[in-house]
Each structure stands twice: as structure tokens, then as C-alpha cells.
PDB file of C-alpha atoms in Angstrom:
ATOM      1  CA  UNK R   4       3.511 -22.048  14.669  1.00 59.00           C
ATOM      2  CA  UNK R   5       5.222 -18.699  14.044  1.00 66.00           C
ATOM      3  CA  UNK R   6       6.369 -16.690  17.325  1.00 71.00           C
ATOM      4  CA  UNK R   7       5.553 -13.099  17.873  1.00 71.00           C
ATOM      5  CA  UNK R   8       8.487 -10.924  17.835  1.00 80.00           C
ATOM      6  CA  UNK R   9       8.129  -7.595  20.319  1.00 80.00           C
ATOM      7  CA  UNK R  10       9.682  -4.036  18.726  1.00 79.00           C
ATOM      8  CA  UNK R  11      11.656  -2.765  21.842  1.00 80.00           C
ATOM      9  CA  UNK R  12      10.113   0.539  22.798  1.00 80.00           C
ATOM     10  CA  UNK R  13      11.412   4.016  21.403  1.00 76.00           C
ATOM     11  CA  UNK R  14      11.995   6.671  24.428  1.00 80.00           C
ATOM     12  CA  UNK R  15      12.452   9.575  22.063  1.00 75.00           C
ATOM     13  CA  UNK R  16      10.907  11.927  21.420  1.00 76.00           C
ATOM     14  CA  UNK R  17       8.843  13.050  18.843  1.00 70.00           C
ATOM     15  CA  UNK R  18      10.447  14.753  16.250  1.00 76.00           C
ATOM     16  CA  UNK R  19       8.873  17.976  15.056  1.00 78.00           C
ATOM     17  CA  UNK R  20       7.872  18.607  11.425  1.00 81.00           C
ATOM     18  CA  UNK R  21       9.156  22.520  11.113  1.00 87.00           C
ATOM     19  CA  UNK R  22       8.115  23.525   7.350  1.00 89.00           C
ATOM     20  CA  UNK R  23       9.751  25.854   5.727  1.00 92.00           C
ATOM     21  CA  UNK R  24       9.581  28.465   3.166  1.00 94.00           C
ATOM     22  CA  UNK R  25       8.786  25.961   0.342  1.00 95.00           C
ATOM     23  CA  UNK R  26       6.491  24.402   2.162  1.00 95.00           C
ATOM     24  CA  UNK R  27       4.522  26.615   3.493  1.00 94.00           C
ATOM     25  CA  UNK R  28       3.399  27.752  -0.291  1.00 95.00           C
ATOM     26  CA  UNK R  29       3.155  24.659  -1.439  1.00 95.00           C
ATOM     27  CA  UNK R  30       0.194  24.175   1.154  1.00 94.00           C
ATOM     28  CA  UNK R  31      -0.978  27.406  -0.321  1.00 93.00           C
ATOM     29  CA  UNK R  32      -1.145  27.276  -3.436  1.00 94.00           C
ATOM     30  CA  UNK R  33      -2.402  23.306  -3.004  1.00 94.00           C
ATOM     31  CA  UNK R  34      -5.474  25.375   0.004  1.00 91.00           C
ATOM     32  CA  UNK R  35      -5.773  28.020  -3.176  1.00 92.00           C
ATOM     33  CA  UNK R  36      -6.371  26.033  -5.725  1.00 90.00           C
ATOM     34  CA  UNK R  37      -8.111  23.500  -3.213  1.00 80.00           C
ATOM     35  CA  UNK R  38      -8.074  20.662  -6.215  1.00 83.00           C
ATOM     36  CA  UNK R  39      -4.865  20.306  -8.914  1.00 89.00           C
ATOM     37  CA  UNK R  40      -2.384  18.529 -10.166  1.00 91.00           C
ATOM     38  CA  UNK R  41       1.079  18.600  -9.383  1.00 92.00           C
ATOM     39  CA  UNK R  42       2.710  20.237 -12.271  1.00 92.00           C
ATOM     40  CA  UNK R  43      -0.442  23.283 -11.761  1.00 93.00           C
ATOM     41  CA  UNK R  44       2.020  23.834  -8.398  1.00 94.00           C
ATOM     42  CA  UNK R  45       4.734  23.407  -9.837  1.00 95.00           C
ATOM     43  CA  UNK R  46       3.777  25.435 -12.287  1.00 95.00           C
ATOM     44  CA  UNK R  47       2.483  28.885  -9.822  1.00 95.00           C
ATOM     45  CA  UNK R  48       5.789  28.486  -7.743  1.00 95.00           C
ATOM     46  CA  UNK R  49       8.064  28.433 -10.575  1.00 93.00           C
ATOM     47  CA  UNK R  50       8.993  32.177 -10.329  1.00 93.00           C
ATOM     48  CA  UNK R  51      10.151  31.261  -6.776  1.00 92.00           C
ATOM     49  CA  UNK R  52      11.310  27.840  -6.707  1.00 93.00           C
ATOM     50  CA  UNK R  53      13.031  25.371  -8.893  1.00 94.00           C
ATOM     51  CA  UNK R  54      11.119  22.196  -9.931  1.00 94.00           C
ATOM     52  CA  UNK R  55      13.196  20.152  -8.400  1.00 95.00           C
ATOM     53  CA  UNK R  56      13.149  21.654  -5.154  1.00 96.00           C
ATOM     54  CA  UNK R  57       9.002  21.766  -5.208  1.00 95.00           C
ATOM     55  CA  UNK R  58       8.238  18.023  -6.203  1.00 94.00           C
ATOM     56  CA  UNK R  59      11.083  17.150  -3.274  1.00 95.00           C
ATOM     57  CA  UNK R  60       9.112  19.239  -0.596  1.00 95.00           C
ATOM     58  CA  UNK R  61       5.476  17.595  -1.989  1.00 94.00           C
ATOM     59  CA  UNK R  62       6.259  14.143  -1.836  1.00 94.00           C
ATOM     60  CA  UNK R  63       8.206  15.490   1.567  1.00 94.00           C
ATOM     61  CA  UNK R  64       4.745  16.695   2.556  1.00 94.00           C
ATOM     62  CA  UNK R  65       2.945  13.530   0.943  1.00 93.00           C
ATOM     63  CA  UNK R  66       4.696  11.322   3.676  1.00 92.00           C
ATOM     64  CA  UNK R  67       4.644  13.676   6.376  1.00 92.00           C
ATOM     65  CA  UNK R  68       0.652  13.341   5.362  1.00 92.00           C
ATOM     66  CA  UNK R  69       0.107  17.410   4.992  1.00 92.00           C
ATOM     67  CA  UNK R  70      -0.983  16.939   1.404  1.00 93.00           C
ATOM     68  CA  UNK R  71      -3.192  14.153   0.046  1.00 92.00           C
ATOM     69  CA  UNK R  72      -2.827  12.911  -3.297  1.00 88.00           C
ATOM     70  CA  UNK R  73      -5.195  10.845  -4.825  1.00 83.00           C
ATOM     71  CA  UNK R  74      -4.907   9.054  -8.605  1.00 76.00           C
ATOM     72  CA  UNK R  75      -6.688  10.338 -11.710  1.00 68.00           C
ATOM     73  CA  UNK R  76      -6.528   9.582 -14.570  1.00 69.00           C
ATOM     74  CA  UNK R  77      -2.782  10.878 -15.364  1.00 76.00           C
ATOM     75  CA  UNK R  78      -1.822  11.977 -12.355  1.00 80.00           C
ATOM     76  CA  UNK R  79      -1.855  12.269  -8.539  1.00 85.00           C
ATOM     77  CA  UNK R  80      -4.501  15.496  -7.499  1.00 90.00           C
ATOM     78  CA  UNK R  81      -3.216  17.094  -4.117  1.00 92.00           C
ATOM     79  CA  UNK R  82      -4.966  17.900  -1.872  1.00 91.00           C
ATOM     80  CA  UNK R  83      -4.546  19.670   2.136  1.00 91.00           C
ATOM     81  CA  UNK R  84      -5.475  17.214   4.687  1.00 90.00           C
ATOM     82  CA  UNK R  85      -6.482  18.992   8.743  1.00 89.00           C
ATOM     83  CA  UNK R  86      -3.456  18.677   9.061  1.00 88.00           C
ATOM     84  CA  UNK R  87      -1.423  20.351   6.760  1.00 88.00           C
ATOM     85  CA  UNK R  88      -4.665  22.897   7.894  1.00 88.00           C
ATOM     86  CA  UNK R  89      -2.911  23.897  10.855  1.00 87.00           C
ATOM     87  CA  UNK R  90       0.361  24.982   9.196  1.00 85.00           C
ATOM     88  CA  UNK R  91      -1.279  27.371   7.194  1.00 83.00           C
ATOM     89  CA  UNK R  92      -3.732  28.527   9.304  1.00 80.00           C
ATOM     90  CA  UNK R  93      -2.895  32.138  10.362  1.00 73.00           C
ATOM     91  CA  UNK R  94      -1.031  32.764  14.101  1.00 68.00           C
ATOM     92  CA  UNK R  95      -3.592  32.858  17.089  1.00 65.00           C
ATOM     93  CA  UNK R  96      -3.005  35.903  18.926  1.00 63.00           C
ATOM     94  CA  UNK R  97      -4.239  36.364  22.552  1.00 59.00           C
TER      95      UNK R  97
END
């Protein structure tokens, strides 16, 4: 019979994600295009940021679940998640 091992509990505070201007540009571009390919986002932001930076930050946003990547026939299709939408909402004034 296999014994269950217990993991140590971590009491460290959760890391807060601070989006960079590149992250925000990517999220806004994907939001404007609705469903788009990675290459379309890279092309749209090529005048502002390097291709490698955009691709790297897209991977970062996918891993943190701010973007969702659905598989198409040839390339991943990017969509905003609800977490991604929250990052690009205008600040609320009270």
C-alpha cells in the first residue's frame, strides 16, 4: 500500500502580479481583436516592442492565466480571461 506524504504548508504571502507596459499592451491588443493568433499580436506591437519580448510576455500571461490559448489548426488562438479583463479595466474613481 502506498503511503500518502504531506507537503509542508507555506505561510509566505502570495506574490502580487505587477503587469508591465508590454503585458498591458498585449492584453489590450488581444481584447481589441477578440480571438487572434500570436503572430497577429506580435505584428500589431512590433513598432512598440521587440518580437522576443512580446512572445516572452505572451507566454508569461498564458502561464498566469491572464490569457487563454485555444489550439487552432495551425497556431494557438489567444483570448482574454476574466483575470486579464480586470487588468485592463480603467481605474474606478470614488
